[in-house]
mmCIF file of C-alpha atoms in Angstrom:
data_model
loop_
_atom_site.group_PDB
_atom_site.id
_atom_site.type_symbol
_atom_site.label_atom_id
_atom_site.label_comp_id
_atom_site.label_asym_id
_atom_site.label_seq_id
_atom_site.Cartn_x
_atom_site.Cartn_y
_atom_site.Cartn_z
ATOM 1 C CA MET A 1 -17.965 15.263 -5.932
ATOM 2 C CA VAL A 2 -14.625 16.249 -7.032
ATOM 3 C CA GLY A 3 -13.923 14.262 -4.012
ATOM 4 C CA ALA A 4 -16.790 12.992 -1.982
ATOM 5 C CA ALA A 5 -20.064 11.152 -2.218
ATOM 6 C CA SER A 6 -21.469 8.691 -4.736
ATOM 7 C CA LEU A 7 -24.873 7.220 -5.424
ATOM 8 C CA VAL A 8 -26.673 7.484 -2.133
ATOM 9 C CA VAL A 9 -29.524 5.262 -1.315
ATOM 10 C CA ALA A 10 -31.382 5.304 1.946
ATOM 11 C CA VAL A 11 -29.325 5.313 5.079
ATOM 12 C CA GLY A 12 -26.184 4.818 3.090
ATOM 13 C CA THR A 13 -22.926 3.066 3.712
ATOM 14 C CA VAL A 14 -19.672 3.179 2.004
ATOM 15 C CA THR A 15 -19.669 -0.411 3.026
ATOM 16 C CA GLY A 16 -22.625 -0.686 0.745
ATOM 17 C CA LEU A 17 -25.678 -1.445 2.847
ATOM 18 C CA VAL A 18 -29.261 -1.026 1.811
ATOM 19 C CA ALA A 19 -32.277 0.740 3.286
ATOM 20 C CA ALA A 20 -35.148 -1.055 4.876
ATOM 21 C CA ALA A 21 -38.081 -1.980 2.699
ATOM 22 C CA ASP A 22 -40.532 -0.201 4.957
ATOM 23 C CA ASP A 23 -38.654 3.056 4.457
ATOM 24 C CA ARG A 24 -38.350 2.889 0.700
ATOM 25 C CA SER A 25 -41.316 5.105 0.062
ATOM 26 C CA ARG A 26 -39.854 7.843 2.259
ATOM 27 C CA SER A 27 -36.210 7.704 1.324
ATOM 28 C CA ASP A 28 -34.320 10.302 -0.688
ATOM 29 C CA GLU A 29 -32.478 8.868 -3.623
ATOM 30 C CA ALA A 30 -29.343 10.677 -4.628
ATOM 31 C CA ARG A 31 -28.285 10.433 -8.179
ATOM 32 C CA PRO A 32 -24.675 10.823 -9.292
ATOM 33 C CA PRO A 33 -23.737 14.466 -8.687
ATOM 34 C CA ARG A 34 -23.447 17.224 -11.192
ATOM 35 C CA LEU A 35 -20.370 17.737 -13.285
ATOM 36 C CA THR A 36 -19.403 21.390 -13.371
ATOM 37 C CA GLY A 37 -18.402 22.626 -16.771
ATOM 38 C CA THR A 38 -18.833 19.248 -18.426
ATOM 39 C CA PRO A 39 -21.756 17.895 -20.458
ATOM 40 C CA ARG A 40 -24.039 15.978 -18.178
ATOM 41 C CA VAL A 41 -25.120 12.437 -18.947
ATOM 42 C CA ALA A 42 -28.368 11.467 -17.313
ATOM 43 C CA GLN A 43 -28.137 8.267 -15.308
ATOM 44 C CA PRO A 44 -30.959 6.302 -13.753
ATOM 45 C CA SER A 45 -31.273 6.299 -10.011
ATOM 46 C CA VAL A 46 -30.487 2.994 -8.394
ATOM 47 C CA ARG A 47 -32.056 1.523 -5.312
ATOM 48 C CA PRO A 48 -30.536 -1.666 -3.933
ATOM 49 C CA SER A 49 -32.534 -4.526 -2.550
ATOM 50 C CA PRO A 50 -33.867 -3.964 0.963
ATOM 51 C CA SER A 51 -32.067 -5.292 4.014
ATOM 52 C CA PRO A 52 -33.000 -5.378 7.707
ATOM 53 C CA SER A 53 -34.545 -2.244 9.143
ATOM 54 C CA THR A 54 -31.460 -1.405 11.167
ATOM 55 C CA SER A 55 -29.188 -1.399 8.128
ATOM 56 C CA PRO A 56 -27.626 1.604 6.433
ATOM 57 C CA SER A 57 -27.245 1.751 2.618
ATOM 58 C CA PRO A 58 -24.691 1.996 -0.226
ATOM 59 C CA SER A 59 -22.267 4.801 -0.824
ATOM 60 C CA PRO A 60 -23.316 7.601 -3.157
ATOM 61 C CA SER A 61 -22.141 7.983 -6.699
ATOM 62 C CA PRO A 62 -19.576 10.679 -7.433
ATOM 63 C CA SER A 63 -20.587 13.951 -5.904
ATOM 64 C CA ALA A 64 -19.356 17.396 -6.688
ATOM 65 C CA SER A 65 -15.933 17.042 -5.141
ATOM 66 C CA GLU A 66 -15.324 13.754 -6.878
ATOM 67 C CA ARG A 67 -15.800 15.219 -10.296
ATOM 68 C CA ARG A 68 -14.786 18.827 -10.196
ATOM 69 C CA VAL A 69 -11.266 20.078 -10.743
ATOM 70 C CA ARG A 70 -11.487 23.797 -10.133
ATOM 71 C CA PRO A 71 -9.534 25.977 -12.579
ATOM 72 C CA ARG A 72 -8.397 28.188 -9.722
ATOM 73 C CA VAL A 73 -6.146 25.432 -8.437
ATOM 74 C CA THR A 74 -3.183 24.655 -10.642
ATOM 75 C CA ALA A 75 -3.299 20.996 -11.620
ATOM 76 C CA ARG A 76 -0.222 19.003 -10.755
ATOM 77 C CA ALA A 77 1.030 15.820 -12.300
ATOM 78 C CA PRO A 78 -0.129 12.789 -10.338
ATOM 79 C CA SER A 79 2.297 11.665 -7.664
ATOM 80 C CA PRO A 80 4.163 8.472 -8.525
ATOM 81 C CA ALA A 81 2.534 5.260 -7.502
ATOM 82 C CA PRO A 82 3.840 3.687 -4.303
ATOM 83 C CA SER A 83 6.354 0.913 -4.714
ATOM 84 C CA ARG A 84 4.439 -1.445 -2.463
ATOM 85 C CA THR A 85 1.340 -3.252 -3.667
ATOM 86 C CA PRO A 86 -1.643 -1.036 -2.747
ATOM 87 C CA GLY A 87 -4.075 -2.730 -0.399
ATOM 88 C CA ALA A 88 -1.686 -5.561 0.436
ATOM 89 C CA ALA A 89 -0.846 -4.278 3.925
ATOM 90 C CA PRO A 90 -3.250 -5.137 6.738
ATOM 91 C CA ALA A 91 -5.826 -2.591 7.826
ATOM 92 C CA ASP A 92 -5.836 -1.206 11.343
ATOM 93 C CA ALA A 93 -7.453 -3.826 13.574
ATOM 94 C CA ARG A 94 -8.916 -1.063 15.732
ATOM 95 C CA LEU A 95 -11.347 -0.031 12.975
ATOM 96 C CA TYR A 96 -14.746 -1.676 12.758
ATOM 97 C CA ARG A 97 -15.779 -3.594 9.647
ATOM 98 C CA HIS A 98 -19.545 -3.678 9.330
ATOM 99 C CA PRO A 99 -20.690 -7.236 8.555
ATOM 100 C CA ASP A 100 -23.206 -6.243 5.854
ATOM 101 C CA SER A 101 -21.990 -4.698 2.628
ATOM 102 C CA GLN A 102 -22.326 -5.097 -1.106
ATOM 103 C CA VAL A 103 -18.813 -6.484 -1.442
ATOM 104 C CA LEU A 104 -19.353 -9.037 1.323
ATOM 105 C CA ALA A 105 -22.623 -10.070 -0.277
ATOM 106 C CA TRP A 106 -20.797 -10.570 -3.583
ATOM 107 C CA VAL A 107 -18.061 -12.621 -1.928
ATOM 108 C CA ARG A 108 -20.614 -14.889 -0.259
ATOM 109 C CA ALA A 109 -22.561 -15.330 -3.500
ATOM 110 C CA HIS A 110 -19.513 -16.134 -5.687
ATOM 111 C CA PRO A 111 -17.404 -18.750 -3.883
ATOM 112 C CA ASP A 112 -15.963 -20.108 -7.157
ATOM 113 C CA ASP A 113 -15.241 -16.847 -8.953
ATOM 114 C CA PRO A 114 -11.485 -16.674 -9.682
ATOM 115 C CA ARG A 115 -11.488 -12.971 -8.687
ATOM 116 C CA ARG A 116 -12.919 -13.747 -5.268
ATOM 117 C CA PRO A 117 -9.654 -14.245 -3.288
ATOM 118 C CA VAL A 118 -8.246 -10.899 -4.385
ATOM 119 C CA ILE A 119 -11.497 -8.981 -3.834
ATOM 120 C CA GLU A 120 -12.122 -10.692 -0.518
ATOM 121 C CA SER A 121 -8.666 -10.108 0.941
ATOM 122 C CA ARG A 122 -7.958 -6.638 -0.387
ATOM 123 C CA ILE A 123 -11.399 -5.006 -0.286
ATOM 124 C CA ALA A 124 -13.962 -7.038 1.661
ATOM 125 C CA GLY A 125 -11.446 -7.701 4.405
ATOM 126 C CA HIS A 126 -10.909 -4.006 5.101
ATOM 127 C CA PRO A 127 -13.120 -1.758 7.243
ATOM 128 C CA ALA A 128 -14.967 1.038 5.462
ATOM 129 C CA ALA A 129 -17.275 3.867 6.446
ATOM 130 C CA VAL A 130 -21.016 3.440 6.877
ATOM 131 C CA TRP A 131 -23.153 6.059 5.128
ATOM 132 C CA PHE A 132 -26.508 7.367 6.381
ATOM 133 C CA ALA A 133 -27.835 9.085 3.311
ATOM 134 C CA ASP A 134 -31.609 9.112 3.281
ATOM 135 C CA TYR A 135 -33.976 11.201 5.281
ATOM 136 C CA THR A 136 -35.777 8.662 7.465
ATOM 137 C CA PRO A 137 -35.919 10.377 10.865
ATOM 138 C CA GLY A 138 -37.948 7.627 12.480
ATOM 139 C CA ALA A 139 -35.327 4.974 11.754
ATOM 140 C CA VAL A 140 -31.963 6.700 11.941
ATOM 141 C CA THR A 141 -31.387 6.328 15.698
ATOM 142 C CA ASP A 142 -31.773 2.542 15.577
ATOM 143 C CA ARG A 143 -29.645 2.280 12.452
ATOM 144 C CA VAL A 144 -26.812 4.294 13.929
ATOM 145 C CA ALA A 145 -27.064 2.342 17.178
ATOM 146 C CA ALA A 146 -26.834 -0.950 15.285
ATOM 147 C CA VAL A 147 -23.472 0.112 13.863
ATOM 148 C CA THR A 148 -22.036 1.729 16.983
ATOM 149 C CA SER A 149 -23.098 -1.128 19.231
ATOM 150 C CA GLY A 150 -21.538 -3.581 16.802
ATOM 151 C CA GLY A 151 -18.279 -1.681 17.003
ATOM 152 C CA ALA A 152 -18.446 -1.418 20.790
ATOM 153 C CA ALA A 153 -19.071 -5.163 21.131
ATOM 154 C CA GLN A 154 -15.780 -5.795 19.314
ATOM 155 C CA GLY A 155 -13.901 -2.942 20.963
ATOM 156 C CA ARG A 156 -13.433 -1.323 17.540
ATOM 157 C CA VAL A 157 -14.053 2.114 16.064
ATOM 158 C CA PRO A 158 -16.830 2.574 13.468
ATOM 159 C CA VAL A 159 -16.715 5.349 10.873
ATOM 160 C CA LEU A 160 -20.085 6.978 10.142
ATOM 161 C CA VAL A 161 -21.069 9.385 7.362
ATOM 162 C CA PRO A 162 -24.206 11.509 7.838
ATOM 163 C CA TYR A 163 -25.177 12.764 4.358
ATOM 164 C CA VAL A 164 -28.595 14.414 4.551
ATOM 165 C CA ILE A 165 -27.870 18.159 4.375
ATOM 166 C CA PRO A 166 -30.605 20.047 2.453
ATOM 167 C CA SER A 167 -29.717 21.011 -1.136
ATOM 168 C CA ARG A 168 -27.151 18.236 -1.137
ATOM 169 C CA ASP A 169 -24.871 18.326 -4.187
ATOM 170 C CA CYS A 170 -26.454 21.647 -5.192
ATOM 171 C CA GLY A 171 -29.328 19.814 -6.854
ATOM 172 C CA GLY A 172 -27.002 17.694 -8.974
ATOM 173 C CA TYR A 173 -26.799 13.931 -9.424
ATOM 174 C CA SER A 174 -26.670 13.239 -5.671
ATOM 175 C CA GLU A 175 -29.420 15.694 -4.847
ATOM 176 C CA GLY A 176 -31.635 14.944 -1.896
ATOM 177 C CA GLY A 177 -31.423 15.292 1.843
ATOM 178 C CA ALA A 178 -33.698 16.715 4.494
ATOM 179 C CA PRO A 179 -36.479 19.040 3.320
ATOM 180 C CA ASP A 180 -35.111 22.044 5.227
ATOM 181 C CA LEU A 181 -32.589 22.968 7.894
ATOM 182 C CA ALA A 182 -35.055 22.620 10.774
ATOM 183 C CA ALA A 183 -35.757 19.049 9.668
ATOM 184 C CA TYR A 184 -32.020 18.457 9.268
ATOM 185 C CA ASP A 185 -31.318 19.685 12.793
ATOM 186 C CA ALA A 186 -33.934 17.271 14.145
ATOM 187 C CA TRP A 187 -32.466 14.434 12.055
ATOM 188 C CA ILE A 188 -29.017 15.150 13.497
ATOM 189 C CA ASP A 189 -30.504 14.981 17.002
ATOM 190 C CA ALA A 190 -31.892 11.546 16.175
ATOM 191 C CA PHE A 191 -28.579 10.476 14.583
ATOM 192 C CA ALA A 192 -26.671 11.581 17.678
ATOM 193 C CA ALA A 193 -29.003 9.599 19.915
ATOM 194 C CA GLY A 194 -27.620 6.390 18.384
ATOM 195 C CA LEU A 195 -23.935 7.158 18.878
ATOM 196 C CA GLY A 196 -23.607 5.356 22.207
ATOM 197 C CA SER A 197 -20.574 5.972 24.395
ATOM 198 C CA GLY A 198 -17.782 4.219 22.537
ATOM 199 C CA GLU A 199 -15.155 5.749 20.286
ATOM 200 C CA VAL A 200 -16.526 6.674 16.856
ATOM 201 C CA VAL A 201 -15.405 8.765 13.878
ATOM 202 C CA VAL A 202 -17.989 10.959 12.098
ATOM 203 C CA ILE A 203 -17.318 12.253 8.575
ATOM 204 C CA LEU A 204 -19.821 15.109 8.627
ATOM 205 C CA GLU A 205 -21.620 15.788 5.342
ATOM 206 C CA PRO A 206 -19.205 15.330 2.413
ATOM 207 C CA ASP A 207 -19.271 18.287 -0.002
ATOM 208 C CA SER A 208 -21.344 20.428 2.349
ATOM 209 C CA VAL A 209 -18.663 23.096 2.735
ATOM 210 C CA ALA A 210 -16.563 22.861 -0.437
ATOM 211 C CA ASP A 211 -19.637 22.572 -2.654
ATOM 212 C CA SER A 212 -21.677 25.420 -1.191
ATOM 213 C CA ASP A 213 -21.194 28.011 -3.930
ATOM 214 C CA CYS A 214 -24.626 27.287 -5.421
ATOM 215 C CA LEU A 215 -26.245 28.730 -2.292
ATOM 216 C CA ASN A 216 -26.972 32.398 -1.807
ATOM 217 C CA GLU A 217 -25.392 34.119 1.181
ATOM 218 C CA ASP A 218 -28.351 33.613 3.511
ATOM 219 C CA GLU A 219 -28.630 29.935 2.536
ATOM 220 C CA ARG A 220 -24.933 29.389 3.045
ATOM 221 C CA THR A 221 -25.017 31.104 6.445
ATOM 222 C CA GLY A 222 -27.915 28.868 7.455
ATOM 223 C CA ARG A 223 -26.177 25.717 6.268
ATOM 224 C CA PHE A 224 -22.976 26.575 8.104
ATOM 225 C CA ALA A 225 -24.901 27.314 11.306
ATOM 226 C CA SER A 226 -26.570 23.891 11.065
ATOM 227 C CA LEU A 227 -23.215 22.190 10.472
ATOM 228 C CA ALA A 228 -21.685 23.905 13.500
ATOM 229 C CA ARG A 229 -24.714 22.867 15.526
ATOM 230 C CA ALA A 230 -24.436 19.297 14.228
ATOM 231 C CA GLY A 231 -20.848 19.076 15.423
ATOM 232 C CA ARG A 232 -21.816 20.329 18.880
ATOM 233 C CA VAL A 233 -24.768 17.936 19.132
ATOM 234 C CA LEU A 234 -22.715 14.913 18.056
ATOM 235 C CA LYS A 235 -19.860 15.640 20.456
ATOM 236 C CA ALA A 236 -22.235 16.411 23.315
ATOM 237 C CA ALA A 237 -24.112 13.147 22.743
ATOM 238 C CA ASN A 238 -20.873 11.151 22.817
ATOM 239 C CA PRO A 239 -17.721 12.905 24.083
ATOM 240 C CA ARG A 240 -15.651 10.142 22.478
ATOM 241 C CA ALA A 241 -16.999 10.966 19.008
ATOM 242 C CA ARG A 242 -14.451 12.564 16.697
ATOM 243 C CA VAL A 243 -16.154 14.840 14.181
ATOM 244 C CA TYR A 244 -14.482 16.006 10.959
ATOM 245 C CA PHE A 245 -15.640 18.705 8.524
ATOM 246 C CA ASP A 246 -15.499 18.851 4.722
ATOM 247 C CA ALA A 247 -12.239 20.226 3.276
ATOM 248 C CA GLY A 248 -12.892 19.144 -0.322
ATOM 249 C CA HIS A 249 -9.526 18.094 -1.737
ATOM 250 C CA SER A 250 -6.232 19.448 -2.965
ATOM 251 C CA HIS A 251 -7.404 20.189 -6.527
ATOM 252 C CA TRP A 252 -10.589 22.030 -5.596
ATOM 253 C CA ASN A 253 -10.608 25.239 -3.519
ATOM 254 C CA THR A 254 -7.370 26.795 -2.309
ATOM 255 C CA ALA A 255 -6.480 26.103 1.318
ATOM 256 C CA ALA A 256 -7.184 29.701 2.304
ATOM 257 C CA GLU A 257 -10.597 29.699 0.611
ATOM 258 C CA GLN A 258 -11.558 26.391 2.155
ATOM 259 C CA ALA A 259 -10.384 27.403 5.618
ATOM 260 C CA ALA A 260 -12.484 30.572 5.472
ATOM 261 C CA LEU A 261 -15.579 28.513 4.686
ATOM 262 C CA LEU A 262 -14.751 25.919 7.323
ATOM 263 C CA ARG A 263 -14.332 28.594 9.975
ATOM 264 C CA ARG A 264 -17.853 29.810 9.266
ATOM 265 C CA ALA A 265 -19.118 26.225 9.606
ATOM 266 C CA GLY A 266 -17.654 25.799 13.090
ATOM 267 C CA ALA A 267 -14.712 23.603 12.138
ATOM 268 C CA ALA A 268 -12.257 25.688 14.200
ATOM 269 C CA SER A 269 -14.240 25.212 17.420
ATOM 270 C CA PRO A 270 -13.329 22.241 19.645
ATOM 271 C CA ALA A 271 -16.956 22.163 20.786
ATOM 272 C CA SER A 272 -17.960 21.142 17.251
ATOM 273 C CA SER A 273 -14.898 19.763 15.537
ATOM 274 C CA ASP A 274 -11.844 17.553 15.689
ATOM 275 C CA GLY A 275 -10.613 18.781 12.315
ATOM 276 C CA VAL A 276 -11.221 18.183 8.623
ATOM 277 C CA PHE A 277 -11.476 15.412 6.026
ATOM 278 C CA SER A 278 -10.432 15.419 2.394
ATOM 279 C CA ASN A 279 -10.438 13.382 -0.815
ATOM 280 C CA VAL A 280 -13.699 11.565 -0.104
ATOM 281 C CA SER A 281 -14.425 9.351 -3.129
ATOM 282 C CA ASN A 282 -11.671 11.073 -5.073
ATOM 283 C CA PHE A 283 -8.279 9.942 -6.385
ATOM 284 C CA GLN A 284 -5.851 12.668 -5.294
ATOM 285 C CA ALA A 285 -2.498 11.351 -4.103
ATOM 286 C CA THR A 286 -2.017 10.987 -0.362
ATOM 287 C CA ALA A 287 1.093 13.184 -0.361
ATOM 288 C CA ASP A 288 -0.875 15.985 -2.027
ATOM 289 C CA GLU A 289 -3.680 15.645 0.513
ATOM 290 C CA ILE A 290 -1.299 15.664 3.476
ATOM 291 C CA ALA A 291 0.266 18.920 2.316
ATOM 292 C CA TYR A 292 -3.115 20.465 1.487
ATOM 293 C CA ASP A 293 -4.768 19.453 4.748
ATOM 294 C CA ARG A 294 -1.924 20.940 6.759
ATOM 295 C CA ARG A 295 -2.298 24.208 4.864
ATOM 296 C CA VAL A 296 -6.030 24.192 5.533
ATOM 297 C CA LEU A 297 -5.493 23.532 9.238
ATOM 298 C CA ASP A 298 -2.884 26.279 9.471
ATOM 299 C CA ALA A 299 -5.226 28.748 7.785
ATOM 300 C CA LEU A 300 -8.198 27.564 9.830
ATOM 301 C CA GLY A 301 -6.656 28.307 13.200
ATOM 302 C CA GLY A 302 -8.265 26.793 16.261
ATOM 303 C CA PRO A 303 -6.667 24.427 18.759
ATOM 304 C CA ALA A 304 -3.386 22.730 17.890
ATOM 305 C CA GLY A 305 -5.097 19.373 18.364
ATOM 306 C CA LEU A 306 -7.262 19.708 15.263
ATOM 307 C CA GLY A 307 -6.247 17.122 12.676
ATOM 308 C CA ALA A 308 -7.260 15.678 9.324
ATOM 309 C CA VAL A 309 -8.393 12.381 7.862
ATOM 310 C CA ILE A 310 -7.877 11.374 4.238
ATOM 311 C CA ASP A 311 -9.923 8.991 2.106
ATOM 312 C CA THR A 312 -7.320 6.627 0.610
ATOM 313 C CA SER A 313 -9.702 4.034 -0.777
ATOM 314 C CA ARG A 314 -8.895 4.517 -4.489
ATOM 315 C CA ASN A 315 -5.917 6.873 -4.678
ATOM 316 C CA GLY A 316 -3.007 4.456 -4.969
ATOM 317 C CA ASN A 317 -1.996 5.863 -8.360
ATOM 318 C CA GLY A 318 -3.207 9.390 -7.742
ATOM 319 C CA ALA A 319 -5.741 11.180 -9.913
ATOM 320 C CA PRO A 320 -5.814 10.586 -13.681
ATOM 321 C CA ALA A 321 -4.049 13.306 -15.661
ATOM 322 C CA ASP A 322 -7.157 13.992 -17.754
ATOM 323 C CA GLY A 323 -9.308 14.719 -14.717
ATOM 324 C CA GLU A 324 -11.689 11.817 -15.384
ATOM 325 C CA TRP A 325 -13.864 11.191 -12.323
ATOM 326 C CA CYS A 326 -16.110 8.302 -13.373
ATOM 327 C CA ASP A 327 -14.456 4.933 -12.652
ATOM 328 C CA PRO A 328 -11.213 6.081 -14.347
ATOM 329 C CA GLU A 329 -8.831 3.505 -15.745
ATOM 330 C CA GLY A 330 -5.518 2.731 -14.095
ATOM 331 C CA ARG A 331 -6.520 3.500 -10.511
ATOM 332 C CA THR A 332 -5.550 1.276 -7.607
ATOM 333 C CA LEU A 333 -6.350 0.872 -3.955
ATOM 334 C CA GLY A 334 -4.595 3.324 -1.689
ATOM 335 C CA ARG A 335 -3.213 2.935 1.801
ATOM 336 C CA PRO A 336 -5.210 0.577 4.004
ATOM 337 C CA PRO A 337 -7.427 2.203 6.623
ATOM 338 C CA ALA A 338 -5.472 3.187 9.736
ATOM 339 C CA LEU A 339 -5.985 5.294 12.839
ATOM 340 C CA ALA A 340 -2.256 5.991 13.090
ATOM 341 C CA THR A 341 -0.428 7.545 10.148
ATOM 342 C CA GLY A 342 2.961 8.657 11.451
ATOM 343 C CA GLU A 343 2.255 12.046 9.858
ATOM 344 C CA ALA A 344 1.884 15.193 11.937
ATOM 345 C CA ARG A 345 -1.708 16.448 12.086
ATOM 346 C CA ILE A 346 -2.992 13.558 9.934
ATOM 347 C CA ASP A 347 -5.205 11.564 12.279
ATOM 348 C CA ALA A 348 -6.223 8.704 9.999
ATOM 349 C CA TYR A 349 -6.363 7.184 6.541
ATOM 350 C CA LEU A 350 -9.895 5.884 6.000
ATOM 351 C CA TRP A 351 -11.838 4.128 3.264
ATOM 352 C CA VAL A 352 -14.845 6.411 3.092
ATOM 353 C CA LYS A 353 -15.845 5.348 -0.413
ATOM 354 C CA LEU A 354 -15.845 1.563 -0.722
ATOM 355 C CA PRO A 355 -13.658 0.421 -3.643
ATOM 356 C CA GLY A 356 -15.671 -1.382 -6.271
ATOM 357 C CA GLU A 357 -18.842 0.649 -5.819
ATOM 358 C CA SER A 358 -19.143 2.233 -9.238
ATOM 359 C CA ASP A 359 -19.360 5.937 -10.030
ATOM 360 C CA GLY A 360 -21.718 5.011 -12.862
ATOM 361 C CA CYS A 361 -19.465 4.079 -15.802
ATOM 362 C CA LYS A 362 -18.298 0.537 -15.097
ATOM 363 C CA GLY A 363 -21.582 -0.325 -13.417
ATOM 364 C CA ALA A 364 -24.789 1.223 -12.162
ATOM 365 C CA PRO A 365 -24.045 4.204 -9.892
ATOM 366 C CA GLY A 366 -23.387 3.174 -6.320
ATOM 367 C CA THR A 367 -23.574 -0.570 -6.946
ATOM 368 C CA PHE A 368 -20.748 -3.004 -6.391
ATOM 369 C CA THR A 369 -19.145 -4.008 -9.692
ATOM 370 C CA ALA A 370 -16.822 -6.987 -9.412
ATOM 371 C CA SER A 371 -14.840 -6.233 -12.565
ATOM 372 C CA TYR A 372 -14.097 -2.700 -11.350
ATOM 373 C CA ALA A 373 -13.228 -3.938 -7.856
ATOM 374 C CA TYR A 374 -10.835 -6.478 -9.306
ATOM 375 C CA GLU A 375 -9.120 -3.854 -11.452
ATOM 376 C CA LEU A 376 -8.545 -1.704 -8.365
ATOM 377 C CA ALA A 377 -7.454 -4.584 -6.148
ATOM 378 C CA ARG A 378 -5.174 -6.625 -8.347
#
């Protein structure tokens, strides 16, 4: 993305979990998304080792929003880096940290690695989103329930990312998803059945709205109807679920353009939506995203209570000036995950993309790469 997914495997987690072995033959593998206007380098798909059948799987490699900087939006110089050490502050204790992830597996397997204390404290110790990225309708309810029940048992809030929309990433590197919208609607029903009754945040389909220009008008109308339905189904299944829709990021579509698309997808309706998310897997500075998200919300309309969440996992130094999207040099961790921001209409800072899971340059797409993680964390 210019701002969202990364290599998706099976049920997907930004915390980096893996799909069950018995579902491997049915799972959709997403390859790193397409790069608009830039020569494309083919990369092999990556499937992590299997884990228990209730587990989700690793975060996708860079999807459309992560890579694309649209020419229609005037590029700004990156905001200055914060004076504090990124990632050094504690994360919000109310957020749930899933116990299985690629980074936690690396920490357990490398007790004597000199990089371990930094990676463990600044990345593995922080809660991150859990991605559900392969089309396995028979397993998704149990997998979602495993995460939400784990959060409920601790009195903490899990963050879930359904990422199975048909024509995902416009057929680019992270292509995949459900075979059609009817199958997607049924998959969402099964996903919702696992939500339980506790508080949960749902980041609904990264790139699905901002990266919809490859669809014809009928296809786009169908996708947006399914997204609006998904929001209604999720909130009806669990009234404490907070559902956020794809706003791309501040260097992609203009706020007015994005709001018009979001309105068609149901994001202005309180029956479907609690607001929008931005910067998923991207590097745009938090200050830029705050200003952009407020403009989107203003243009979107809807209830005053609609808010925004921002992915701050890797944006501590803002985006690189050259627009590089693939594991760019000089990036740092951003603000720790938090459900309180002190900023009007900004509901949360979340780590949707897990730092250290490569975009495909410093390591295989979607896999945890210790050297990259250490660069971000130190």
